[in-house]
mmCIF file of C-alpha atoms in Angstrom:
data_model
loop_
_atom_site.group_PDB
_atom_site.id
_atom_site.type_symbol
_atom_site.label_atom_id
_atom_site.label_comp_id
_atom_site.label_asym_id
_atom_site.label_seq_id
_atom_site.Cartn_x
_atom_site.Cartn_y
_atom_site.Cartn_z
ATOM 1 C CA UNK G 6 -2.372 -8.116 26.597
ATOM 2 C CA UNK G 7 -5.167 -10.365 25.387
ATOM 3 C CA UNK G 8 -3.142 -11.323 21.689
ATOM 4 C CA UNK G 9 0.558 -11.636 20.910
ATOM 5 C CA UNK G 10 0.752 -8.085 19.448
ATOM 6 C CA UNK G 11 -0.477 -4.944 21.063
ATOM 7 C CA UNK G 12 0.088 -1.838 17.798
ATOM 8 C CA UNK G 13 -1.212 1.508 17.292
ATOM 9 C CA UNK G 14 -3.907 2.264 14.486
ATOM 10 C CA UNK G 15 -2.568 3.777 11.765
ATOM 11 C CA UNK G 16 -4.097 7.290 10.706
ATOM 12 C CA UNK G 17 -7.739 7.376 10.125
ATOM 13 C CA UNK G 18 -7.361 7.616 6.495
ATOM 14 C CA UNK G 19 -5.527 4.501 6.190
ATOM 15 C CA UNK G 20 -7.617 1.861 6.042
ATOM 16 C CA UNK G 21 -7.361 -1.651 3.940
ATOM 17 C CA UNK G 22 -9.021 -0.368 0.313
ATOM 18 C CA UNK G 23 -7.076 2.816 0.820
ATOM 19 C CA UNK G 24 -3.566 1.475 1.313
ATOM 20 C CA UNK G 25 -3.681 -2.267 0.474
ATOM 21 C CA UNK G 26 -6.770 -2.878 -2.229
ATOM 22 C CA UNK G 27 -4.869 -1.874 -5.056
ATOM 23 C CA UNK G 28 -1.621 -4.024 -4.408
ATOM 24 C CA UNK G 29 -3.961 -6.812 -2.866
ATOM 25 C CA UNK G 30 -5.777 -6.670 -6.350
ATOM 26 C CA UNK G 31 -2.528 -6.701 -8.190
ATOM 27 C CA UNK G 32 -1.073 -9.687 -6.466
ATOM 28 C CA UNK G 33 -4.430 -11.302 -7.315
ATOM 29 C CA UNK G 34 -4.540 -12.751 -3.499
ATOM 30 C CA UNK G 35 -8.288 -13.448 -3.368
ATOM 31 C CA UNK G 36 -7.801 -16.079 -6.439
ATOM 32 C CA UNK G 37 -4.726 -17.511 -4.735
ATOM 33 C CA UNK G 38 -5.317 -21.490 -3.745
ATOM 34 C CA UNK G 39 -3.435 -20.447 -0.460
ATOM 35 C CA UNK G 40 -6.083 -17.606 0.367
ATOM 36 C CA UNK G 41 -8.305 -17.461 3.756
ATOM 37 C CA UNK G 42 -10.930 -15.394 3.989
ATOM 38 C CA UNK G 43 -9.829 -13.134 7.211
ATOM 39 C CA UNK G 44 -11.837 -11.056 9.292
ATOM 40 C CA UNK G 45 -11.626 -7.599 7.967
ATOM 41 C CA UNK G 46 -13.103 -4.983 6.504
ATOM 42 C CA UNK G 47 -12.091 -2.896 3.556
ATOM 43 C CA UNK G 48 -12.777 0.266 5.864
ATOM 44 C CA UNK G 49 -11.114 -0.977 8.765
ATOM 45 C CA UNK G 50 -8.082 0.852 9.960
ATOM 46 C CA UNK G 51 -5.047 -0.895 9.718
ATOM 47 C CA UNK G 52 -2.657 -1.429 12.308
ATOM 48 C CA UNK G 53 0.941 0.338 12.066
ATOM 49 C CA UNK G 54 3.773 -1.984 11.670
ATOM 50 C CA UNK G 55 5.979 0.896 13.178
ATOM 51 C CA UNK G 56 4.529 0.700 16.826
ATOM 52 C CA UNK G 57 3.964 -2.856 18.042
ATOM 53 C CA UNK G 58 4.709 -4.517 21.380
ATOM 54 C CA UNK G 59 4.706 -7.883 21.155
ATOM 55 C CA UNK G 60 4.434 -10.413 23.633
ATOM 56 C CA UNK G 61 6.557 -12.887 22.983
ATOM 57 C CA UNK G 62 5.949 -15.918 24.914
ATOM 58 C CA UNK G 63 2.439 -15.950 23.145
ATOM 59 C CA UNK G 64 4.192 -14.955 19.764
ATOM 60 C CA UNK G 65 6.901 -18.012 19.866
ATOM 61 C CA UNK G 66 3.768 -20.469 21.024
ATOM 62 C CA UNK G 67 1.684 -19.131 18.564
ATOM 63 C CA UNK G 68 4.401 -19.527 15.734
ATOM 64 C CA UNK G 69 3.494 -16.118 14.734
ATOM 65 C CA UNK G 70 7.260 -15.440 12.817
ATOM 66 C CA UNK G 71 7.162 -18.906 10.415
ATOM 67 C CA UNK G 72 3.467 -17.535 9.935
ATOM 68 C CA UNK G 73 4.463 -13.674 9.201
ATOM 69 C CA UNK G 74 7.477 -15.574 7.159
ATOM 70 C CA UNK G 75 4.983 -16.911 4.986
ATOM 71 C CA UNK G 76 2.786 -14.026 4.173
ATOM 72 C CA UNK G 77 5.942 -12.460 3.238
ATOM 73 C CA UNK G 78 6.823 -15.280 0.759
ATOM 74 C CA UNK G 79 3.478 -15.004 -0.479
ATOM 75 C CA UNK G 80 3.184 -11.345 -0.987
ATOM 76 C CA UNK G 81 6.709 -9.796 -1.236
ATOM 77 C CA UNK G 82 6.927 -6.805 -2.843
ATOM 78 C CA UNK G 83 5.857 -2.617 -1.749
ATOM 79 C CA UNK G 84 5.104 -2.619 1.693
ATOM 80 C CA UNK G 85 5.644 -6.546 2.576
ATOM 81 C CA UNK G 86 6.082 -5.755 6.477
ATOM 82 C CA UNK G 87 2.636 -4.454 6.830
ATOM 83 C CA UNK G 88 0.441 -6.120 4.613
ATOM 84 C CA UNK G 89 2.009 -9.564 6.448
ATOM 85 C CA UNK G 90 1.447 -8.155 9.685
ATOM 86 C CA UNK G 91 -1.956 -6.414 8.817
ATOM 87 C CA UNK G 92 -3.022 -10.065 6.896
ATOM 88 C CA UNK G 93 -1.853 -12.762 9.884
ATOM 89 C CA UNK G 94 -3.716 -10.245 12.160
ATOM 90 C CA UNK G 95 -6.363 -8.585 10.599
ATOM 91 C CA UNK G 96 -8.703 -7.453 13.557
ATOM 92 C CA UNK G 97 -7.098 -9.574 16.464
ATOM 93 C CA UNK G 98 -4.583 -6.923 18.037
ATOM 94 C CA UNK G 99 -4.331 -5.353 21.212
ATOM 95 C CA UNK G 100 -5.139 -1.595 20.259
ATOM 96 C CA UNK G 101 -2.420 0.449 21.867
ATOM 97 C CA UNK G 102 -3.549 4.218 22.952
ATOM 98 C CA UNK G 103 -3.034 6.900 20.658
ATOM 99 C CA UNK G 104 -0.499 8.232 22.265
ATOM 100 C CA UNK G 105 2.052 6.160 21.916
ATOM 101 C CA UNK G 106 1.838 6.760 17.970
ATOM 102 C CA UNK G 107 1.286 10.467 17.556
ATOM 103 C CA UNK G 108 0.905 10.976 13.540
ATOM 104 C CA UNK G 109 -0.362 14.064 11.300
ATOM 105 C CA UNK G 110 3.138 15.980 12.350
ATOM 106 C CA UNK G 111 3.017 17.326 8.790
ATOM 107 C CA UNK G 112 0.554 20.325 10.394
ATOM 108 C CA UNK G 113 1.416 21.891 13.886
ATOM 109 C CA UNK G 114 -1.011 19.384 16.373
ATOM 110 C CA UNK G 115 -2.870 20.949 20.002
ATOM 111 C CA UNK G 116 -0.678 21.604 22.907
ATOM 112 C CA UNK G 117 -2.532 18.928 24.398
ATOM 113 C CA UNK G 118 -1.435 15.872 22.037
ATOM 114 C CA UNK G 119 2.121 16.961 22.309
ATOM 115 C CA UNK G 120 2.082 17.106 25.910
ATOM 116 C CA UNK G 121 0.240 13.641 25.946
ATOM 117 C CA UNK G 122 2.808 11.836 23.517
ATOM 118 C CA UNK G 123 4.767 9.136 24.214
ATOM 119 C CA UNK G 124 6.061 8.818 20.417
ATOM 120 C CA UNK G 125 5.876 11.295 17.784
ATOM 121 C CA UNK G 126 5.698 9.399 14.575
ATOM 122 C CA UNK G 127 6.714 11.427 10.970
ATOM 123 C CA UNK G 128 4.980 9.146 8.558
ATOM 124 C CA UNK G 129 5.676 11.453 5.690
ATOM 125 C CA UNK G 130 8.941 12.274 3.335
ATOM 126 C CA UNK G 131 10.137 15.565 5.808
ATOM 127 C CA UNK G 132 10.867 14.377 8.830
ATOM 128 C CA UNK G 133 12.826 17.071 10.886
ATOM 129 C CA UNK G 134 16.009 15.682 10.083
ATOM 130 C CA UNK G 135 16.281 15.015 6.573
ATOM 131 C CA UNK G 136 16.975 17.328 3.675
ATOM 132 C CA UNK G 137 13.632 17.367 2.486
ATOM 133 C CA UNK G 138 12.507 19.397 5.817
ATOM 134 C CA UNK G 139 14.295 22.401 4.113
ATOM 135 C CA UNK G 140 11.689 22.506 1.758
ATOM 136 C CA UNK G 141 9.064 23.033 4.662
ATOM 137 C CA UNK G 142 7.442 26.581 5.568
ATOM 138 C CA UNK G 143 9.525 28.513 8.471
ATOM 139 C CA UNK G 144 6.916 28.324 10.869
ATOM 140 C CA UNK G 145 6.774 24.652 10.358
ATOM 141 C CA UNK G 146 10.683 24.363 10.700
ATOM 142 C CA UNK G 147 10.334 26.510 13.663
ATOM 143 C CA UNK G 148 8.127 23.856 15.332
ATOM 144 C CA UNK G 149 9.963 20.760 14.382
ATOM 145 C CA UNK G 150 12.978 22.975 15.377
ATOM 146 C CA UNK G 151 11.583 23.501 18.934
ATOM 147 C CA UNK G 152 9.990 20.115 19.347
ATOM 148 C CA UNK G 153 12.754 18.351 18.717
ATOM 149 C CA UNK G 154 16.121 20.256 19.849
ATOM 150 C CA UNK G 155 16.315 18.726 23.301
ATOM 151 C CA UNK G 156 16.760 15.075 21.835
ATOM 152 C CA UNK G 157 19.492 16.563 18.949
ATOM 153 C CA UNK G 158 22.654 14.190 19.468
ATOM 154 C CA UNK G 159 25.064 16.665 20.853
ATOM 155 C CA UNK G 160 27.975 15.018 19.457
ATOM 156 C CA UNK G 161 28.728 14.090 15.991
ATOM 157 C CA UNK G 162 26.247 11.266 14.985
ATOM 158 C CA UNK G 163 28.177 8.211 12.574
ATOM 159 C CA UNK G 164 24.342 7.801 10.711
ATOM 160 C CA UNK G 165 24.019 8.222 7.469
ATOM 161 C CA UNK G 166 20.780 9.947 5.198
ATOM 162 C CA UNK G 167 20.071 7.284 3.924
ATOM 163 C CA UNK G 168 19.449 4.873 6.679
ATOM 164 C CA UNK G 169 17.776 7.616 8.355
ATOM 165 C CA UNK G 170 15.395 8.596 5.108
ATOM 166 C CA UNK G 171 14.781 5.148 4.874
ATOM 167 C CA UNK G 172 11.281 3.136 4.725
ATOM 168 C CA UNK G 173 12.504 -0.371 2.904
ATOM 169 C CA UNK G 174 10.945 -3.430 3.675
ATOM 170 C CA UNK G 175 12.132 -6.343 3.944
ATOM 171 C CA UNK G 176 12.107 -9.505 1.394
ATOM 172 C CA UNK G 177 13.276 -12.986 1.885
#
């Protein structure tokens, strides 16, 4: 790795004006005293703060926690893990392959990217196991069926919905 954090692009539609603009705008961060002008663009992809390898000799002797501690001070509120990720790193990741964050699972992907996937992420509301997958189409419970059956628990499981329905962030 050539930075402290090696993470997987988030899908191609979510860039910085798509899924940060509006609450960037809102918490009126460009006017802020504290601001830095970082190297990004508004149609840059961000990275996904659900698939990161970090390394962390370079993370401790970069301070890179007090520093993502900060931006969460600063910008706390709806979807404080990324943004303070996405704003201490802005371009300066290690781009991890796209396998290793398989997305769009809403629609039935090729053969190919299953068979190439080292994680299958569900960024959306029905994810196989939760009660909102009963809503899906048959054929699309078929597939999640099928696609995920051989990693089922096959004892009883002490989790409950809602940690596993779950997207909070964090505040401090």
């Amino acid at each position: 790795m050539r930075t402290a954090l090696a993470a997987a692009l988030d899908m191609k539609v979510a860039t910085w004006r798509a899924v940060f603009m509006e609450l960037m705008e809102d918490l009126e961060l460009p006017r802020q005293p504290w601001w830095r002008p970082l190297d990004i663009k508004l149609d840059d992809r961000i990275l996904n703060s659900g698939v990161l390898v970090l390394d962390l000799n370079r993370w401790r002797a970069e301070n890179r926690t007090g520093r993502c501690e900060e931006w969460v001070r600063r910008v706390s509120g709806v979807k404080v893990a990324s943004l303070a990720l996405n704003l201490e790193f802005g371009r300066h990741f290690d781009v991890l392959d796209w396998r290793w964050n398989v997305m769009g699972l809403m629609v039935t992907p090729p053969d190919q990217c299953l068979g190439q996937a080292r994680i299958l992420h569900w960024a959306e509301a029905k994810k196989p196991w939760s009660k909102q997958a009963l809503d899906l189409p048959m054929r699309m419970q078929a597939f999640y069926r099928n696609l995920t059956s051989p990693y089922e628990p096959q004892g009883a499981c002490s989790w409950r919905d809602e940690m596993l329905d779950s997207d909070a962030d964090i505040s401090l």
